[in-house]
Coordinates of C-alpha atoms in Angstrom, one line a residue:
X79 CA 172.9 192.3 3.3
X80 CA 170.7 194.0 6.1
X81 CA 168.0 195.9 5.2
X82 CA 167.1 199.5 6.3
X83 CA 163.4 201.0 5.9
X84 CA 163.6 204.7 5.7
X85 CA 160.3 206.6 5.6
X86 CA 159.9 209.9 4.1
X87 CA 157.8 211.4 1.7
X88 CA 160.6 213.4 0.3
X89 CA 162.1 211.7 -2.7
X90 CA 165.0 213.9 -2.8
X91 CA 166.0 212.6 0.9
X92 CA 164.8 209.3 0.0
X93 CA 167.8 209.4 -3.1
X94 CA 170.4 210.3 -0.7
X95 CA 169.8 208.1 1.9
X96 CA 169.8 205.5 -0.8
X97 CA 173.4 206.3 -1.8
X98 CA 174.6 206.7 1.5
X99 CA 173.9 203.3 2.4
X100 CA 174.9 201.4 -0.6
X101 CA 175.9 198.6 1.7
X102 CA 172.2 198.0 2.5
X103 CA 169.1 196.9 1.0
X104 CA 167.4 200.3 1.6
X105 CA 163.4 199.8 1.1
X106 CA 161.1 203.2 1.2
X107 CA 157.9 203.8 2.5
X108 CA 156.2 207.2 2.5
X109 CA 153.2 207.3 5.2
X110 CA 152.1 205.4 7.8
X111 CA 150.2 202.6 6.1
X112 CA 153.1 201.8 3.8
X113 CA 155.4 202.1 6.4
X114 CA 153.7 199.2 8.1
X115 CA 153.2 197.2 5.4
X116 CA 157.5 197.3 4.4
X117 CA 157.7 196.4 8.1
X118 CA 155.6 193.4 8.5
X119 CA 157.0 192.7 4.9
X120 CA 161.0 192.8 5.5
X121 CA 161.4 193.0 9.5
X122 CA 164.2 195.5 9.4
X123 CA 166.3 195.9 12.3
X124 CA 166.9 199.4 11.6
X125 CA 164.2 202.0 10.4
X126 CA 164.8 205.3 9.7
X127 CA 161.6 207.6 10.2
X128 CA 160.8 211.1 9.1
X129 CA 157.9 212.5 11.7
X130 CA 156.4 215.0 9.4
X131 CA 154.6 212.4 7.5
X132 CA 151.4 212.8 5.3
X133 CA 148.6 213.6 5.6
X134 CA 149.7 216.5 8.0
X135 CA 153.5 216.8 7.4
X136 CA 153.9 220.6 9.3
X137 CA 152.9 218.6 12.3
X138 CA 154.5 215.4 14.0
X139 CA 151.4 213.7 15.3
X140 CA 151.7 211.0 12.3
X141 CA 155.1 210.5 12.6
X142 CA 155.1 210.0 16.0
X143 CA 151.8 207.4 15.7
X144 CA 153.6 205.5 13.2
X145 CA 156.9 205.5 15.7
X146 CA 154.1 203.6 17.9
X147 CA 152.7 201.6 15.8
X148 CA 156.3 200.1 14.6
X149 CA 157.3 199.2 18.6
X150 CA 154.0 198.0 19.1
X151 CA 154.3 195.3 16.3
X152 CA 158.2 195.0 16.7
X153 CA 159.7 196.0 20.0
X154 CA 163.3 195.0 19.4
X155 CA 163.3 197.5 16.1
X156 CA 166.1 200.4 16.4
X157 CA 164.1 203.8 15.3
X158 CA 165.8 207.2 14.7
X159 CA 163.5 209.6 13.7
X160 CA 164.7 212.6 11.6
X161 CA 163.0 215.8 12.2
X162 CA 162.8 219.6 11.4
X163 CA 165.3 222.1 12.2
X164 CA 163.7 223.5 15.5
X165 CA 161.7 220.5 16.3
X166 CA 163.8 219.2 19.5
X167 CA 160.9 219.0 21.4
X168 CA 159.1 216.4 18.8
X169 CA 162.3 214.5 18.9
X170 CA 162.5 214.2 22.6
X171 CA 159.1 212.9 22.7
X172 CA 160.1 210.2 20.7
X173 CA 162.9 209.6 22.7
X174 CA 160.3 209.2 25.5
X175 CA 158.2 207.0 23.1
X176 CA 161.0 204.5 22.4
X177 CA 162.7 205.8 19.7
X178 CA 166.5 204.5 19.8
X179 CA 167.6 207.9 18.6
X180 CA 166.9 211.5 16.3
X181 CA 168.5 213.6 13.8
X182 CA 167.9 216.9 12.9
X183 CA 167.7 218.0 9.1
X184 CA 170.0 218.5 7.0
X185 CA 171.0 215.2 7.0
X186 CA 174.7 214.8 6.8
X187 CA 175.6 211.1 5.2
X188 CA 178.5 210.4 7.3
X189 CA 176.7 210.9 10.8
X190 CA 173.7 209.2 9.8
X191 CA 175.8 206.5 8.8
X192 CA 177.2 205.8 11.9
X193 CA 173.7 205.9 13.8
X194 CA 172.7 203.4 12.1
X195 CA 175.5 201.2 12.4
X196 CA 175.5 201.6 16.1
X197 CA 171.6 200.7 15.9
X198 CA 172.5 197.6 13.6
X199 CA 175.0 196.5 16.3
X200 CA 173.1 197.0 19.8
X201 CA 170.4 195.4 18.0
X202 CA 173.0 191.9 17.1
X203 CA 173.8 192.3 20.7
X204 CA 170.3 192.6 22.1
X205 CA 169.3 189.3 19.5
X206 CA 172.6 187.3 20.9
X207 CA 171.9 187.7 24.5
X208 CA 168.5 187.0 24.0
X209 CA 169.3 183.8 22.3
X210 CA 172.2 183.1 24.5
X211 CA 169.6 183.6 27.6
X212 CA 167.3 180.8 25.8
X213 CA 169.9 178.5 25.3
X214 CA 171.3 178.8 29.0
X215 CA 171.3 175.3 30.9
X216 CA 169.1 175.6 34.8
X217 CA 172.4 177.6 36.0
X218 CA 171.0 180.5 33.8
X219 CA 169.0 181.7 36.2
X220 CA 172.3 182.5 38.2
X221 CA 173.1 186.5 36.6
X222 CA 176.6 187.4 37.2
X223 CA 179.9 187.5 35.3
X224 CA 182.1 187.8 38.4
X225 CA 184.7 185.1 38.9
X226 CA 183.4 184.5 42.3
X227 CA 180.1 184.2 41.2
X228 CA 180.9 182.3 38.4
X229 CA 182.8 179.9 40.5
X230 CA 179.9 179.2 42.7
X231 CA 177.8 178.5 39.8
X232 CA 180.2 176.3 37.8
X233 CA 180.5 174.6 41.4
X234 CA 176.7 174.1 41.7
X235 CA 176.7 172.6 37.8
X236 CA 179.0 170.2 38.8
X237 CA 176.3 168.6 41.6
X238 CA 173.2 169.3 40.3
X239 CA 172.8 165.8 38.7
X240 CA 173.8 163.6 41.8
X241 CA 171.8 163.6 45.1
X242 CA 174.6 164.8 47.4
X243 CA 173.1 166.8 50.2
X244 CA 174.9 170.5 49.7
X245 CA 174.7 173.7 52.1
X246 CA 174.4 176.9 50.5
X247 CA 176.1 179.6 52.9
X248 CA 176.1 183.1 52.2
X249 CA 174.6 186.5 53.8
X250 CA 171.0 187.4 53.7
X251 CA 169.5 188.2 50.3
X252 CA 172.7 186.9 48.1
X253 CA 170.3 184.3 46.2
X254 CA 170.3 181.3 48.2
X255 CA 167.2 180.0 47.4
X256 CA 167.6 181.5 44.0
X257 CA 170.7 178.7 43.4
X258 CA 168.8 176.1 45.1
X259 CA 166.3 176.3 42.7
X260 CA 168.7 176.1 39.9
X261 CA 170.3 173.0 41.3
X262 CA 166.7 171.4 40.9
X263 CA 166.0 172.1 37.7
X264 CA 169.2 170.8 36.7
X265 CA 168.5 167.7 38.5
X266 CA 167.1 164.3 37.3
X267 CA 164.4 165.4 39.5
X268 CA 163.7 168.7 38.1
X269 CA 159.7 167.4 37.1
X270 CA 159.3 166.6 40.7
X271 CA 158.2 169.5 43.3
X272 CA 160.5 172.0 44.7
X273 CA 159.8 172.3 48.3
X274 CA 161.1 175.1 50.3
X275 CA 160.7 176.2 54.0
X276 CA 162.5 178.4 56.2
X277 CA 163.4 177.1 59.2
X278 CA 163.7 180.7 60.6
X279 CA 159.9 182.1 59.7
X280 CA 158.0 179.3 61.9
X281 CA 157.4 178.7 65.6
X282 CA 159.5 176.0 67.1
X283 CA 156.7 174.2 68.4
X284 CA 155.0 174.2 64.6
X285 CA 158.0 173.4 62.5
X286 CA 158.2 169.7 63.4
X287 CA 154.6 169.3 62.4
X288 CA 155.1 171.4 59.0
X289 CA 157.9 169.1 58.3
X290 CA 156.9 165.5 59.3
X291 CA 153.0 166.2 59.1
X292 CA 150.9 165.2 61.5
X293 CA 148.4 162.1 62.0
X294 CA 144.8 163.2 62.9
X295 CA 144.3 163.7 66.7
X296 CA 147.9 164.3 67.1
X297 CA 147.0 167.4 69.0
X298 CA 144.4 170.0 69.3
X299 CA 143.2 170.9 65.7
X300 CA 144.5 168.2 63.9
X301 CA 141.3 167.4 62.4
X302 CA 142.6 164.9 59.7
X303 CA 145.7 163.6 58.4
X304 CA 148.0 165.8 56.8
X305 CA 151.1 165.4 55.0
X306 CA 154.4 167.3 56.0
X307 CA 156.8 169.1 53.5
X308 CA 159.0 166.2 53.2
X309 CA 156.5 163.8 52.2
X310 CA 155.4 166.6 49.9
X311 CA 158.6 166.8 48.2
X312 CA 158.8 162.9 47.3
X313 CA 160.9 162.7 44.3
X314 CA 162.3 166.2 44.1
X315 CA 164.2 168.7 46.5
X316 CA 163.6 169.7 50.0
X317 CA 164.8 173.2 50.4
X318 CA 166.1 173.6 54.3
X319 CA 166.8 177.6 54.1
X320 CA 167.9 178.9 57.6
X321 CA 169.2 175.5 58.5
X322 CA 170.8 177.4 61.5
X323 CA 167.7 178.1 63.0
X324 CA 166.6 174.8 63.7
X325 CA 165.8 173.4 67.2
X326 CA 168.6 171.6 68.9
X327 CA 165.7 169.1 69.5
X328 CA 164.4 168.8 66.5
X329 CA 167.9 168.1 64.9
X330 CA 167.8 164.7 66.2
X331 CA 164.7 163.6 64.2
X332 CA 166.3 165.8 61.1
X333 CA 169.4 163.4 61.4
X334 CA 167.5 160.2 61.4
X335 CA 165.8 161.1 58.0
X336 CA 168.6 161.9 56.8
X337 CA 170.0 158.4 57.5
X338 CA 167.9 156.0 57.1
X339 CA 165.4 158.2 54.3
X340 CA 162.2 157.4 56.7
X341 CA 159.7 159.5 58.5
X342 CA 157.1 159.5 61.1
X343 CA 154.0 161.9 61.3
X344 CA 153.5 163.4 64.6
X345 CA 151.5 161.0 66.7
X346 CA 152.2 158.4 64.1
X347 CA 153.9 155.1 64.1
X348 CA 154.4 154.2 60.6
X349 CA 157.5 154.7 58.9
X350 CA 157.3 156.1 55.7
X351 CA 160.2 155.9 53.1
X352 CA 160.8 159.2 51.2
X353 CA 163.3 159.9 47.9
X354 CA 164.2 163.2 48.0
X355 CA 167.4 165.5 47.6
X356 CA 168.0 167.4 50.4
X357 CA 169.9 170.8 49.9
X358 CA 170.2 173.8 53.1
X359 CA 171.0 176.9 53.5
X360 CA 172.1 179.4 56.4
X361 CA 173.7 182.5 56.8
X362 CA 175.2 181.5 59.9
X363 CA 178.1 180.0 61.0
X364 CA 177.2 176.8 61.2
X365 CA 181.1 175.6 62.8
X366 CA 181.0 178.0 65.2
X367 CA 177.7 176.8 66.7
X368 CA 178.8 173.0 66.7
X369 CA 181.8 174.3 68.2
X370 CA 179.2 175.9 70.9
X371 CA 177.1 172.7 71.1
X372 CA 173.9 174.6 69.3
X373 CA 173.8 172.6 66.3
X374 CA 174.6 168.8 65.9
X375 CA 178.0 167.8 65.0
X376 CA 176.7 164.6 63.1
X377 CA 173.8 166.8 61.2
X378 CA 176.2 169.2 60.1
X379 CA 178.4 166.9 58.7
X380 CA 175.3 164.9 57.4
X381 CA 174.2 167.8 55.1
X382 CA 177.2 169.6 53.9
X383 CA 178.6 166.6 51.9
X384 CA 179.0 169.7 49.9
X385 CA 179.4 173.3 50.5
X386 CA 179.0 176.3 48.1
X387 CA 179.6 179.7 49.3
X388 CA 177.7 182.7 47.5
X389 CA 179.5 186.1 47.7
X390 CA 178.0 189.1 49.1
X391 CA 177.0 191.7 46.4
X392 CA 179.7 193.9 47.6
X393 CA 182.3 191.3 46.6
X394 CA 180.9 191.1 43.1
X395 CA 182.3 193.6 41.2
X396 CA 180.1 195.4 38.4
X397 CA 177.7 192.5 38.3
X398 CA 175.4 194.8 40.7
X399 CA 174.8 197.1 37.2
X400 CA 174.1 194.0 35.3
X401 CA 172.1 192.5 37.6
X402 CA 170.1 195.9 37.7
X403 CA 169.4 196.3 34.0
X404 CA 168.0 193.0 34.3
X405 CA 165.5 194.0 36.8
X406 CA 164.7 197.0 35.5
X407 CA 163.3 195.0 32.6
X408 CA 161.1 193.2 34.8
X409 CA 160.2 196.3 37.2
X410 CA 159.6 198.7 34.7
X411 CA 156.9 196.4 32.6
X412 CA 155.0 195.5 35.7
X413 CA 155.1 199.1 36.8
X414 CA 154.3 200.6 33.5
X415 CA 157.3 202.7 33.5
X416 CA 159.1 204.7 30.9
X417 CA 162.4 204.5 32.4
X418 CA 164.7 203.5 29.6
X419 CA 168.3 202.8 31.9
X420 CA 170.5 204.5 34.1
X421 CA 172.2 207.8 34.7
X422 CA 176.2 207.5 35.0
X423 CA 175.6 209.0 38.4
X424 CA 173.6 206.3 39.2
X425 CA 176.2 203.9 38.4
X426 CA 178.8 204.7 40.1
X427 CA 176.3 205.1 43.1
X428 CA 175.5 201.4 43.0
X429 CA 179.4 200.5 42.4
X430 CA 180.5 202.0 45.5
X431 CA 177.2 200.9 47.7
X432 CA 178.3 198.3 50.1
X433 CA 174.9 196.8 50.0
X434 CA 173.7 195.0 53.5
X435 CA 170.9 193.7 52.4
X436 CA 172.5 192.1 48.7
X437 CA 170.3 191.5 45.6
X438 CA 167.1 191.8 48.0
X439 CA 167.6 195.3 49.0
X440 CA 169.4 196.3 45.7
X441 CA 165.2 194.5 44.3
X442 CA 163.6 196.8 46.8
X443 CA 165.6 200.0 45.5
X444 CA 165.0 199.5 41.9
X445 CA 161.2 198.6 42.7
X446 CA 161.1 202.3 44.3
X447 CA 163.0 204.2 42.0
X448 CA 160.9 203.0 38.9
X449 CA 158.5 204.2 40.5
X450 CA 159.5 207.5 41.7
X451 CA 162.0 208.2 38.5
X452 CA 160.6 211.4 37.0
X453 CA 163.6 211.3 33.7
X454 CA 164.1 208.2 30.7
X455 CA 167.1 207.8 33.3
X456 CA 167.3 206.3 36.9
X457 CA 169.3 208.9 39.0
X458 CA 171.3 208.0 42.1
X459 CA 168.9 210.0 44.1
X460 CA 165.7 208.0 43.0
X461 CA 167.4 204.7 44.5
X462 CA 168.1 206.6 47.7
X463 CA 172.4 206.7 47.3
X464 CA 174.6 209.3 46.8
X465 CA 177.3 208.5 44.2
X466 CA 180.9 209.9 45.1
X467 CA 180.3 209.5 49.0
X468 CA 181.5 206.3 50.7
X469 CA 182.6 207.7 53.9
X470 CA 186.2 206.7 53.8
X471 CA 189.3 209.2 53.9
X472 CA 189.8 210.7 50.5
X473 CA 192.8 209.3 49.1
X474 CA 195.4 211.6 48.2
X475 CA 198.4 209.3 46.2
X476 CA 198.5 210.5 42.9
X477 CA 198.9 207.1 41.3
X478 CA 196.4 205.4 42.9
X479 CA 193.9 208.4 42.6
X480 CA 194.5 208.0 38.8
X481 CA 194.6 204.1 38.6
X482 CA 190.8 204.1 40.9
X483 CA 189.8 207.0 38.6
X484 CA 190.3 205.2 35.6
X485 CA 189.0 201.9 36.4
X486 CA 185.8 203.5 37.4
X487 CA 185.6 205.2 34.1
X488 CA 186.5 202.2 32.2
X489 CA 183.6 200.1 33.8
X490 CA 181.0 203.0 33.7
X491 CA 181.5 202.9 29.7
X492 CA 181.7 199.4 29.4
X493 CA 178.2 199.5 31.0
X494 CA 176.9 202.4 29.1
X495 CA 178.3 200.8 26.1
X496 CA 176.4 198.0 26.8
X497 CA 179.4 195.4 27.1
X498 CA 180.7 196.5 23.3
X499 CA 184.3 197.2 23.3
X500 CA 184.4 199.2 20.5
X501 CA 181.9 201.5 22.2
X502 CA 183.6 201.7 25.4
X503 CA 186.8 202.6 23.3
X504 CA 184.7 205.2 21.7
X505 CA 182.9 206.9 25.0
X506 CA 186.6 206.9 26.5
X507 CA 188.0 208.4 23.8
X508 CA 190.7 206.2 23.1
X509 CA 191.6 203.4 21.0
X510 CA 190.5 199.4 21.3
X511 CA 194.4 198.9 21.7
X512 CA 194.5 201.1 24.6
X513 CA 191.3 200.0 26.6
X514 CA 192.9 196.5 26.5
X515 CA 195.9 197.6 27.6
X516 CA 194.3 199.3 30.4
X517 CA 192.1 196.9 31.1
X518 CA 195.0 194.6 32.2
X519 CA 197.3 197.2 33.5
X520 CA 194.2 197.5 36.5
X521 CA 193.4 194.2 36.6
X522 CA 189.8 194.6 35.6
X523 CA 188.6 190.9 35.1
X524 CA 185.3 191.3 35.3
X525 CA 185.2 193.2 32.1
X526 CA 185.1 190.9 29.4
X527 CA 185.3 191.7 25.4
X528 CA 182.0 191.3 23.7
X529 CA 182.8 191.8 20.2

């Protein structure tokens, strides 16, 4: 049986709520200090808190210090706090505060019923996918429940524990390095370095030296005797990112150590023998330039034994919102921000963004409108897109008006709804029956039931 704490230091509400939830353990606490105490004591997921509390109940200030007190000590806690008549400002402070959600007196069983069954059930979900992100193998890392995405990562599962050279192809900021990583740590190898350098970021006439190293009095400056990245990486991974980018000249040598696993230093002469998995990336075409003599034919076939594409964002479906609730829960910790989610405005914005730039510039809007949010809620405006605006021809077929019109809903309260069905069903206004139905009468894959 779950537990509820209410806290009130009315006994007559403290009675009612009792036989309204006769399917809980209901424990009562009737000021601050007690209040804290039944936490620590029975870890509720669900408390229920009045803010006119003793010693000043006309006021809210103790209410609203014992709403802080309960998220300081447990964060994950679902609070609605109950207040006066008149008293929405108090309530929307709390809001502000953390509070999951209020209720103005009287208190009417039924609806507070249901508020804190929803609370009991985002909190299961928030505990699940918590646990279910613990338990996640290397490929975790990867966020996304696209089938495209999905495919990619299921493809990169499948060679993370050999030592088959792969190239990761895929636009600028999709998360190239981001799945190289997760390769590694899937890897035999994953408590030996991760070395990553991008071919594209240093001078041609550096990056053999940064690769190979260098012996002392190689060249001007070479003062001692300094190990290259590959050498660095003995035992792990070698990230190549920007393959593409490499000199036509420097291919040669890149080839050889591929082949035979040996390097030389610049200016050296020994060889030295070097275990390491080798895994590129490039946002290039890397056929096209073989075709136009720019890159080696025998390199590129050297280290795409496999390839793995990664979509654009743009390809991806709704992943874009999950992928932005997850940063907001980084972004808005480091910034010390209040913002709590995201307007429906803002996601549809994001849905219909084409996004050039991928995750990277999807990062760099979030980072800014955490910042510059003024609301609990991210608006479309804050991350500098205009939701309803895509620059196309409006479309005028009834049908298909009505079929994009209803998809667009559907996912917009799947994500409000935080992936519950039964909440999606409910913010729709239509039955479970019916949101499956519609959910296969428009194809809509990428939603997937919850609950």
């Amino acid at each position: 049986m779950e537990t509820l704490l209410v806290v009130d230091d009315d006994l007559g509400i403290q009675k009612q709520l009792k036989w309204s939830f006769s399917d809980y353990e209901v424990v009562f606490a009737d000021d601050r200090q007690s209040a804290i105490a039944q936490l620590r004591r029975f870890e509720p997921k669900v408390v229920t808190l009045d803010l006119g509390l003793p010693p000043d109940p006309a006021n809210a200030s103790e209410g609203l210090a014992t709403l802080a007190e309960i998220l300081n000590l447990a964060p994950q806690t679902k609070v609605i706090v109950v207040t006066g008549n008149n008293d929405k400002e108090n309530a929307l402070k709390a809001i502000q505060l953390g509070a999951y959600d209020f209720y103005q007196k009287p208190i009417d069983s039924d609806t507070i019923r249901i508020l804190v069954s929803r609370a009991m059930t985002l909190f299961d979900l928030e505990q699940e996918n918590r646990q279910l992100a613990q338990s996640l193998p290397a490929m975790g890392r990867i966020i996304g429940s696209s089938e495209s995405i999905q495919q990619a990562s299921r493809r990169a599962e499948k060679i993370a524990q050999t030592d088959v050279s792969a190239l990761l192809l895929g636009e600028s900021g999709t998360g190239k390095e981001v799945f190289a990583r997760s390769i590694h740590d899937l890897s035999a190898r994953r408590n030996k370095p991760f070395v990553a350098i991008n071919c594209a970021s240093i001078p041609e006439n550096l990056l053999e030296s940064e690769l190979f190293g260098y012996e002392k009095g190689a060249f001007t400056g070479a003062n001692k005797t300094t190990p290259g990245k590959i050498e660095t990486a003995q035992g792990g991974t070698l990230f190549l990112d920007e393959i593409g980018d490499m000199p036509i000249g420097l291919q040669a040598k890149m080839l050889r150590f591929l082949q035979e696993r040996v390097i030389e230093r610049v200016g050296g002469r020994q060889e030295i023998p070097v275990d390491i998995r080798v895994v590129c990336a490039t946002h290039r075409d890397l056929s096209s330039m073989v075709a136009e003599q720019t890159f080696r034919e025998d390199l590129f076939y050297r280290v795409s034994e496999i390839t793995i594409r990664i979509p654009p964002l743009r390809e991806r479906g709704s992943d874009v919102v999950l992928l932005a609730r997850t940063f907001l829960g980084a972004y808005k910790d480091e910034y010390g921000s209040k913002v709590k989610g995201f307007s429906e405005a803002a996601i549809e914005a994001m849905m219909q963004h084409r996004w050039p730039g991928n995750i990277r510039e999807l990062q760099n809007k979030l980072k800014s409108a955490v910042i510059l949010a003024e609301g609990n809620l991210i608006q479309a405006d804050d991350m500098g897109l205009t939701a309803g605006q895509n620059g196309t021809m409006q479309n005028i077929n009834l049908r298909e008006v009505r079929e994009e019109a209803e998809s667009r809903a559907i996912r917009q309260a799947w994500h409000l709804a935080e992936q519950n069905m039964s909440k999606t069903a409910e913010l729709l206004g239509i039955t479970r029956p019916t949101l499956y139905s519609l959910i296969d009468k428009y194809r809509l894959d990428d939603i997937k039931p919850s609950n």
